[in-house]
mmCIF file of N, CA and C in Angstrom:
data_model
loop_
_atom_site.group_PDB
_atom_site.id
_atom_site.type_symbol
_atom_site.label_atom_id
_atom_site.label_comp_id
_atom_site.label_asym_id
_atom_site.label_seq_id
_atom_site.Cartn_x
_atom_site.Cartn_y
_atom_site.Cartn_z
ATOM 1 N N UNK A 1 20.108 10.963 -11.458
ATOM 2 C CA UNK A 1 19.073 10.928 -10.351
ATOM 3 C C UNK A 1 18.704 9.564 -9.978
ATOM 4 N N UNK A 2 18.809 9.046 -8.652
ATOM 5 C CA UNK A 2 18.202 7.555 -8.681
ATOM 6 C C UNK A 2 16.926 7.721 -8.356
ATOM 7 N N UNK A 3 16.510 6.338 -8.123
ATOM 8 C CA UNK A 3 14.931 6.400 -7.804
ATOM 9 C C UNK A 3 14.474 7.068 -6.655
ATOM 10 N N UNK A 4 15.251 7.080 -5.358
ATOM 11 C CA UNK A 4 14.953 7.335 -4.373
ATOM 12 C C UNK A 4 15.050 8.556 -4.030
ATOM 13 N N UNK A 5 15.764 9.310 -5.033
ATOM 14 C CA UNK A 5 15.830 10.605 -5.118
ATOM 15 C C UNK A 5 14.585 11.595 -5.728
ATOM 16 N N UNK A 6 13.827 10.696 -6.638
ATOM 17 C CA UNK A 6 12.657 11.089 -7.274
ATOM 18 C C UNK A 6 11.612 11.862 -6.588
ATOM 19 N N UNK A 7 11.562 11.318 -5.308
ATOM 20 C CA UNK A 7 10.995 11.794 -4.382
ATOM 21 C C UNK A 7 11.108 12.686 -3.208
ATOM 22 N N UNK A 8 12.567 13.031 -3.550
ATOM 23 C CA UNK A 8 12.897 13.876 -2.476
ATOM 24 C C UNK A 8 13.406 15.502 -2.910
ATOM 25 N N UNK A 9 12.682 16.465 -2.164
ATOM 26 C CA UNK A 9 12.849 17.613 -2.263
ATOM 27 C C UNK A 9 14.120 18.288 -1.408
ATOM 28 N N UNK A 10 14.526 19.454 -2.144
ATOM 29 C CA UNK A 10 15.856 19.902 -1.647
ATOM 30 C C UNK A 10 15.600 20.531 -0.149
ATOM 31 N N UNK A 11 16.461 20.297 0.915
ATOM 32 C CA UNK A 11 16.052 20.618 1.952
ATOM 33 C C UNK A 11 15.061 20.847 2.656
ATOM 34 N N UNK A 12 14.043 20.049 3.009
ATOM 35 C CA UNK A 12 12.875 19.768 3.730
ATOM 36 C C UNK A 12 12.748 20.401 4.928
ATOM 37 N N UNK A 13 14.100 20.198 5.719
ATOM 38 C CA UNK A 13 14.381 20.471 6.896
ATOM 39 C C UNK A 13 13.586 21.733 7.746
ATOM 40 N N UNK A 14 13.957 22.774 6.917
ATOM 41 C CA UNK A 14 13.266 23.811 7.469
ATOM 42 C C UNK A 14 11.736 23.998 7.305
ATOM 43 N N UNK A 15 11.121 23.731 5.960
ATOM 44 C CA UNK A 15 9.834 23.239 6.363
ATOM 45 C C UNK A 15 9.002 22.543 7.229
ATOM 46 N N UNK A 16 9.869 21.652 7.520
ATOM 47 C CA UNK A 16 9.314 20.522 8.332
ATOM 48 C C UNK A 16 9.321 21.295 10.011
ATOM 49 N N UNK A 17 10.410 21.710 10.103
ATOM 50 C CA UNK A 17 10.580 22.595 11.487
ATOM 51 C C UNK A 17 9.704 23.608 11.812
ATOM 52 N N UNK A 18 9.715 24.257 10.750
ATOM 53 C CA UNK A 18 8.102 25.371 10.551
ATOM 54 C C UNK A 18 7.139 24.744 10.973
ATOM 55 N N UNK A 19 6.624 23.662 10.161
ATOM 56 C CA UNK A 19 5.374 23.217 10.448
ATOM 57 C C UNK A 19 5.406 22.783 11.715
ATOM 58 N N UNK A 20 6.114 22.112 12.226
ATOM 59 C CA UNK A 20 6.329 21.278 13.678
ATOM 60 C C UNK A 20 5.917 22.719 14.878
ATOM 61 N N UNK A 21 6.914 23.788 14.170
ATOM 62 C CA UNK A 21 6.534 25.056 15.458
ATOM 63 C C UNK A 21 4.889 25.644 15.278
ATOM 64 N N UNK A 22 4.577 25.307 14.153
ATOM 65 C CA UNK A 22 2.785 25.550 14.186
ATOM 66 C C UNK A 22 1.849 24.587 14.982
ATOM 67 N N UNK A 23 2.576 23.420 15.308
ATOM 68 C CA UNK A 23 1.735 22.502 15.836
ATOM 69 C C UNK A 23 1.381 21.306 14.920
ATOM 70 N N UNK A 24 1.745 21.277 13.727
ATOM 71 C CA UNK A 24 1.488 20.389 12.897
ATOM 72 C C UNK A 24 1.137 18.791 13.508
ATOM 73 N N UNK A 25 0.443 18.214 12.791
ATOM 74 C CA UNK A 25 0.202 16.870 13.006
ATOM 75 C C UNK A 25 0.959 15.854 11.931
ATOM 76 N N UNK A 26 1.725 15.145 12.667
ATOM 77 C CA UNK A 26 2.182 14.283 11.636
ATOM 78 C C UNK A 26 1.301 13.048 11.278
ATOM 79 N N UNK A 27 0.794 12.848 10.026
ATOM 80 C CA UNK A 27 0.135 11.818 9.594
ATOM 81 C C UNK A 27 1.044 10.841 8.508
ATOM 82 N N UNK A 28 1.036 9.894 9.147
ATOM 83 C CA UNK A 28 1.610 8.511 8.616
ATOM 84 C C UNK A 28 0.596 7.635 7.534
ATOM 85 N N UNK A 29 1.010 7.707 6.429
ATOM 86 C CA UNK A 29 0.009 7.048 5.589
ATOM 87 C C UNK A 29 0.369 5.465 4.918
ATOM 88 N N UNK A 30 1.446 5.008 5.798
ATOM 89 C CA UNK A 30 1.966 3.631 5.444
ATOM 90 C C UNK A 30 0.980 2.457 6.016
ATOM 91 N N UNK A 31 1.154 1.493 5.578
ATOM 92 C CA UNK A 31 0.416 0.423 5.865
ATOM 93 C C UNK A 31 0.589 -0.050 7.431
ATOM 94 N N UNK A 32 -0.726 -0.747 7.713
ATOM 95 C CA UNK A 32 -0.462 -1.204 9.445
ATOM 96 C C UNK A 32 0.907 -1.843 9.471
ATOM 97 N N UNK A 33 1.099 -2.760 9.114
ATOM 98 C CA UNK A 33 2.510 -3.734 9.077
ATOM 99 C C UNK A 33 3.473 -2.476 8.989
ATOM 100 N N UNK A 34 4.023 -1.796 8.107
ATOM 101 C CA UNK A 34 5.187 -0.787 8.178
ATOM 102 C C UNK A 34 4.846 -0.006 9.431
ATOM 103 N N UNK A 35 3.645 0.597 9.881
ATOM 104 C CA UNK A 35 3.346 1.466 11.312
ATOM 105 C C UNK A 35 4.014 0.511 12.399
ATOM 106 N N UNK A 36 3.487 -0.658 12.207
ATOM 107 C CA UNK A 36 4.134 -1.574 13.524
ATOM 108 C C UNK A 36 5.370 -1.767 13.614
ATOM 109 N N UNK A 37 6.127 -1.399 12.408
ATOM 110 C CA UNK A 37 7.539 -1.624 12.396
ATOM 111 C C UNK A 37 8.202 -0.584 13.105
ATOM 112 N N UNK A 38 7.538 0.754 13.153
ATOM 113 C CA UNK A 38 8.016 1.664 13.940
ATOM 114 C C UNK A 38 7.478 2.929 13.112
ATOM 115 N N UNK A 39 7.521 3.962 14.270
ATOM 116 C CA UNK A 39 6.708 5.352 13.709
ATOM 117 C C UNK A 39 7.126 6.297 14.793
ATOM 118 N N UNK A 40 6.661 7.666 14.359
ATOM 119 C CA UNK A 40 7.015 8.711 14.907
ATOM 120 C C UNK A 40 5.943 8.991 16.176
ATOM 121 N N UNK A 41 6.784 9.035 17.407
ATOM 122 C CA UNK A 41 5.832 9.106 18.602
ATOM 123 C C UNK A 41 4.579 10.216 18.327
ATOM 124 N N UNK A 42 3.374 10.026 18.610
ATOM 125 C CA UNK A 42 2.451 10.938 18.489
ATOM 126 C C UNK A 42 1.820 11.241 17.336
ATOM 127 N N UNK A 43 2.299 10.525 16.287
ATOM 128 C CA UNK A 43 1.641 10.558 15.031
ATOM 129 C C UNK A 43 0.393 10.187 14.908
ATOM 130 N N UNK A 44 -0.368 10.333 13.625
ATOM 131 C CA UNK A 44 -1.316 9.578 13.430
ATOM 132 C C UNK A 44 -1.577 8.796 12.269
ATOM 133 N N UNK A 45 -2.185 7.549 12.452
ATOM 134 C CA UNK A 45 -1.896 6.613 11.294
ATOM 135 C C UNK A 45 -3.128 6.583 10.391
ATOM 136 N N UNK A 46 -3.214 6.802 9.493
ATOM 137 C CA UNK A 46 -4.266 6.682 8.446
ATOM 138 C C UNK A 46 -3.685 6.200 6.925
ATOM 139 N N UNK A 47 -4.176 4.843 6.568
ATOM 140 C CA UNK A 47 -3.468 4.341 5.399
ATOM 141 C C UNK A 47 -3.840 5.075 4.470
ATOM 142 N N UNK A 48 -3.021 5.389 3.354
ATOM 143 C CA UNK A 48 -3.339 6.085 2.405
ATOM 144 C C UNK A 48 -4.771 5.640 1.359
ATOM 145 N N UNK A 49 -4.848 4.572 1.237
ATOM 146 C CA UNK A 49 -6.033 4.259 0.765
ATOM 147 C C UNK A 49 -7.279 4.662 1.291
ATOM 148 N N UNK A 50 -7.191 4.812 2.641
ATOM 149 C CA UNK A 50 -8.277 5.322 3.393
ATOM 150 C C UNK A 50 -8.717 6.938 3.435
ATOM 151 N N UNK A 51 -7.562 7.689 3.035
ATOM 152 C CA UNK A 51 -7.584 9.179 3.459
ATOM 153 C C UNK A 51 -8.792 9.642 2.684
ATOM 154 N N UNK A 52 -9.119 9.163 1.416
ATOM 155 C CA UNK A 52 -10.742 9.906 1.284
ATOM 156 C C UNK A 52 -11.801 9.862 2.027
ATOM 157 N N UNK A 53 -11.743 8.753 2.921
ATOM 158 C CA UNK A 53 -12.713 8.151 3.777
ATOM 159 C C UNK A 53 -12.746 9.134 5.107
ATOM 160 N N UNK A 54 -11.461 9.730 5.367
ATOM 161 C CA UNK A 54 -11.095 10.402 6.680
ATOM 162 C C UNK A 54 -10.722 11.843 6.497
ATOM 163 N N UNK A 55 -11.428 12.575 5.305
ATOM 164 C CA UNK A 55 -10.926 13.843 5.376
ATOM 165 C C UNK A 55 -11.627 14.516 6.184
ATOM 166 N N UNK A 56 -12.684 14.599 6.769
ATOM 167 C CA UNK A 56 -13.585 15.506 7.821
ATOM 168 C C UNK A 56 -12.794 15.385 9.120
ATOM 169 N N UNK A 57 -12.053 13.923 9.417
ATOM 170 C CA UNK A 57 -11.415 13.745 10.489
ATOM 171 C C UNK A 57 -10.211 14.713 10.636
ATOM 172 N N UNK A 58 -9.489 14.548 9.610
ATOM 173 C CA UNK A 58 -8.205 15.247 9.277
ATOM 174 C C UNK A 58 -8.492 16.867 9.472
ATOM 175 N N UNK A 59 -9.584 17.293 8.634
ATOM 176 C CA UNK A 59 -10.121 18.516 8.864
ATOM 177 C C UNK A 59 -10.242 19.168 10.312
ATOM 178 N N UNK A 60 -10.901 18.202 11.083
ATOM 179 C CA UNK A 60 -11.282 18.601 12.258
ATOM 180 C C UNK A 60 -10.093 18.783 13.361
ATOM 181 N N UNK A 61 -8.903 18.125 12.731
ATOM 182 C CA UNK A 61 -7.754 18.488 13.778
ATOM 183 C C UNK A 61 -7.342 19.729 13.527
ATOM 184 N N UNK A 62 -7.554 20.696 12.850
ATOM 185 C CA UNK A 62 -7.673 22.111 12.819
ATOM 186 C C UNK A 62 -6.132 22.632 12.842
ATOM 187 N N UNK A 63 -5.469 21.946 12.445
ATOM 188 C CA UNK A 63 -3.885 21.974 12.473
ATOM 189 C C UNK A 63 -3.222 21.681 11.082
ATOM 190 N N UNK A 64 -2.224 22.338 10.920
ATOM 191 C CA UNK A 64 -1.338 21.920 9.485
ATOM 192 C C UNK A 64 -0.814 20.355 9.705
ATOM 193 N N UNK A 65 -0.607 19.855 8.695
ATOM 194 C CA UNK A 65 -0.306 18.493 8.608
ATOM 195 C C UNK A 65 0.742 18.241 7.971
ATOM 196 N N UNK A 66 1.627 17.272 8.436
ATOM 197 C CA UNK A 66 2.981 16.773 7.803
ATOM 198 C C UNK A 66 2.732 15.429 7.127
ATOM 199 N N UNK A 67 2.632 15.180 6.059
ATOM 200 C CA UNK A 67 2.181 13.537 5.534
ATOM 201 C C UNK A 67 3.731 13.069 5.506
ATOM 202 N N UNK A 68 3.644 11.643 5.894
ATOM 203 C CA UNK A 68 4.998 11.054 6.089
ATOM 204 C C UNK A 68 4.619 9.210 5.515
ATOM 205 N N UNK A 69 5.560 8.615 4.918
ATOM 206 C CA UNK A 69 5.394 7.307 4.484
ATOM 207 C C UNK A 69 6.684 6.652 4.860
ATOM 208 N N UNK A 70 6.948 5.855 3.607
ATOM 209 C CA UNK A 70 8.417 5.265 3.734
ATOM 210 C C UNK A 70 9.492 5.927 2.968
ATOM 211 N N UNK A 71 8.979 6.436 1.575
ATOM 212 C CA UNK A 71 10.034 6.860 0.682
ATOM 213 C C UNK A 71 9.576 8.448 0.221
ATOM 214 N N UNK A 72 8.370 8.667 0.597
ATOM 215 C CA UNK A 72 7.772 10.159 0.126
ATOM 216 C C UNK A 72 6.767 9.858 -0.966
ATOM 217 N N UNK A 73 6.717 8.673 -1.797
ATOM 218 C CA UNK A 73 5.835 8.719 -2.539
ATOM 219 C C UNK A 73 4.201 8.780 -2.428
ATOM 220 N N UNK A 74 3.899 7.982 -1.392
ATOM 221 C CA UNK A 74 2.656 7.805 -0.693
ATOM 222 C C UNK A 74 2.215 9.477 0.095
ATOM 223 N N UNK A 75 3.154 9.574 0.559
ATOM 224 C CA UNK A 75 3.030 11.007 1.370
ATOM 225 C C UNK A 75 2.727 11.961 0.321
ATOM 226 N N UNK A 76 3.419 11.872 -0.722
ATOM 227 C CA UNK A 76 3.214 12.813 -1.550
ATOM 228 C C UNK A 76 1.834 12.902 -2.317
ATOM 229 N N UNK A 77 1.157 11.812 -2.369
ATOM 230 C CA UNK A 77 -0.240 11.390 -3.188
ATOM 231 C C UNK A 77 -1.336 12.041 -2.018
ATOM 232 N N UNK A 78 -0.905 11.606 -0.646
ATOM 233 C CA UNK A 78 -1.781 11.900 0.251
ATOM 234 C C UNK A 78 -1.750 13.562 0.372
ATOM 235 N N UNK A 79 -0.499 14.600 0.274
ATOM 236 C CA UNK A 79 -0.172 15.881 0.246
ATOM 237 C C UNK A 79 -1.573 16.329 -0.730
ATOM 238 N N UNK A 80 -0.980 15.801 -2.162
ATOM 239 C CA UNK A 80 -1.809 16.388 -2.966
ATOM 240 C C UNK A 80 -3.126 16.585 -2.749
ATOM 241 N N UNK A 81 -3.819 15.098 -2.488
ATOM 242 C CA UNK A 81 -5.393 14.959 -2.284
ATOM 243 C C UNK A 81 -5.789 15.809 -1.340
ATOM 244 N N UNK A 82 -4.961 15.814 -0.255
ATOM 245 C CA UNK A 82 -5.376 16.733 0.911
ATOM 246 C C UNK A 82 -5.217 18.353 0.798
ATOM 247 N N UNK A 83 -4.617 18.712 0.082
ATOM 248 C CA UNK A 83 -4.387 20.227 -0.717
ATOM 249 C C UNK A 83 -5.478 20.479 -1.446
ATOM 250 N N UNK A 84 -5.882 19.484 -2.255
ATOM 251 C CA UNK A 84 -7.327 19.715 -3.109
ATOM 252 C C UNK A 84 -8.522 19.718 -2.275
ATOM 253 N N UNK A 85 -8.511 19.741 -1.171
ATOM 254 C CA UNK A 85 -9.508 19.435 -0.288
ATOM 255 C C UNK A 85 -9.549 20.269 1.016
ATOM 256 N N UNK A 86 -8.468 21.338 0.690
ATOM 257 C CA UNK A 86 -8.394 22.780 1.471
ATOM 258 C C UNK A 86 -7.711 22.491 2.965
ATOM 259 N N UNK A 87 -6.653 21.526 2.839
ATOM 260 C CA UNK A 87 -5.913 21.116 4.256
ATOM 261 C C UNK A 87 -4.669 21.841 4.140
ATOM 262 N N UNK A 88 -4.000 22.315 5.431
ATOM 263 C CA UNK A 88 -2.561 23.018 5.099
ATOM 264 C C UNK A 88 -1.826 21.517 5.348
ATOM 265 N N UNK A 89 -0.995 21.336 4.448
ATOM 266 C CA UNK A 89 -0.312 20.172 4.413
ATOM 267 C C UNK A 89 0.768 20.092 3.361
ATOM 268 N N UNK A 90 2.019 19.793 4.011
ATOM 269 C CA UNK A 90 3.268 19.229 3.229
ATOM 270 C C UNK A 90 3.589 17.867 3.288
ATOM 271 N N UNK A 91 4.533 17.405 2.205
ATOM 272 C CA UNK A 91 4.614 16.250 2.369
ATOM 273 C C UNK A 91 6.594 16.054 3.013
ATOM 274 N N UNK A 92 6.389 15.295 4.188
ATOM 275 C CA UNK A 92 7.349 15.239 4.911
ATOM 276 C C UNK A 92 8.487 14.055 4.458
ATOM 277 N N UNK A 93 7.860 13.186 3.651
ATOM 278 C CA UNK A 93 8.687 12.507 2.881
ATOM 279 C C UNK A 93 8.833 11.185 3.787
ATOM 280 N N UNK A 94 9.876 10.536 3.942
ATOM 281 C CA UNK A 94 10.203 9.306 4.841
ATOM 282 C C UNK A 94 10.142 9.779 6.349
ATOM 283 N N UNK A 95 8.979 8.951 7.034
ATOM 284 C CA UNK A 95 9.031 9.219 8.303
ATOM 285 C C UNK A 95 10.056 9.509 9.102
ATOM 286 N N UNK A 96 11.154 9.043 8.968
ATOM 287 C CA UNK A 96 12.352 9.492 9.740
ATOM 288 C C UNK A 96 12.693 10.884 9.569
ATOM 289 N N UNK A 97 12.625 11.309 8.410
ATOM 290 C CA UNK A 97 12.943 13.029 8.235
ATOM 291 C C UNK A 97 12.263 13.671 9.205
ATOM 292 N N UNK A 98 10.658 13.648 9.678
ATOM 293 C CA UNK A 98 10.373 14.400 10.757
ATOM 294 C C UNK A 98 10.476 13.827 11.799
ATOM 295 N N UNK A 99 10.529 12.355 12.232
ATOM 296 C CA UNK A 99 11.116 11.797 13.589
ATOM 297 C C UNK A 99 12.287 12.617 14.331
ATOM 298 N N UNK A 100 13.267 12.904 13.132
ATOM 299 C CA UNK A 100 14.278 13.456 13.915
ATOM 300 C C UNK A 100 14.309 14.817 14.671
ATOM 301 N N UNK A 101 12.925 15.540 14.012
ATOM 302 C CA UNK A 101 12.975 16.830 14.769
ATOM 303 C C UNK A 101 12.047 16.768 15.852
ATOM 304 N N UNK A 102 11.385 15.767 16.202
ATOM 305 C CA UNK A 102 10.418 15.504 17.327
ATOM 306 C C UNK A 102 10.830 15.649 18.794
ATOM 307 N N UNK A 103 10.659 16.046 19.656
ATOM 308 C CA UNK A 103 11.036 16.305 21.080
ATOM 309 C C UNK A 103 10.833 15.049 21.522
ATOM 310 N N UNK A 104 11.767 14.336 21.952
ATOM 311 C CA UNK A 104 11.756 13.245 22.569
ATOM 312 C C UNK A 104 11.562 12.710 24.051
#
């Protein structure tokens, strides 16, 4: 198992598609520089380190959440934290995993 496979879960595509069908918000937790290099249209951007300060905002969306980042590590941390705060969230892994399913 390579380093990049460490964060990859088997066949997330079904779960991602199910969440998108439920109107999930894509939450990109990468840095501003990474976000500016490319991101999913319509995604919300909240840097991982500021997630604790933005829990109330995320809860106010009243929608399921798909957390994404560059490789899946930071979005995994965000997912665990948000789940512990009662938010329906999955780790979408790299943002391109979710981007491919968004209507363009």
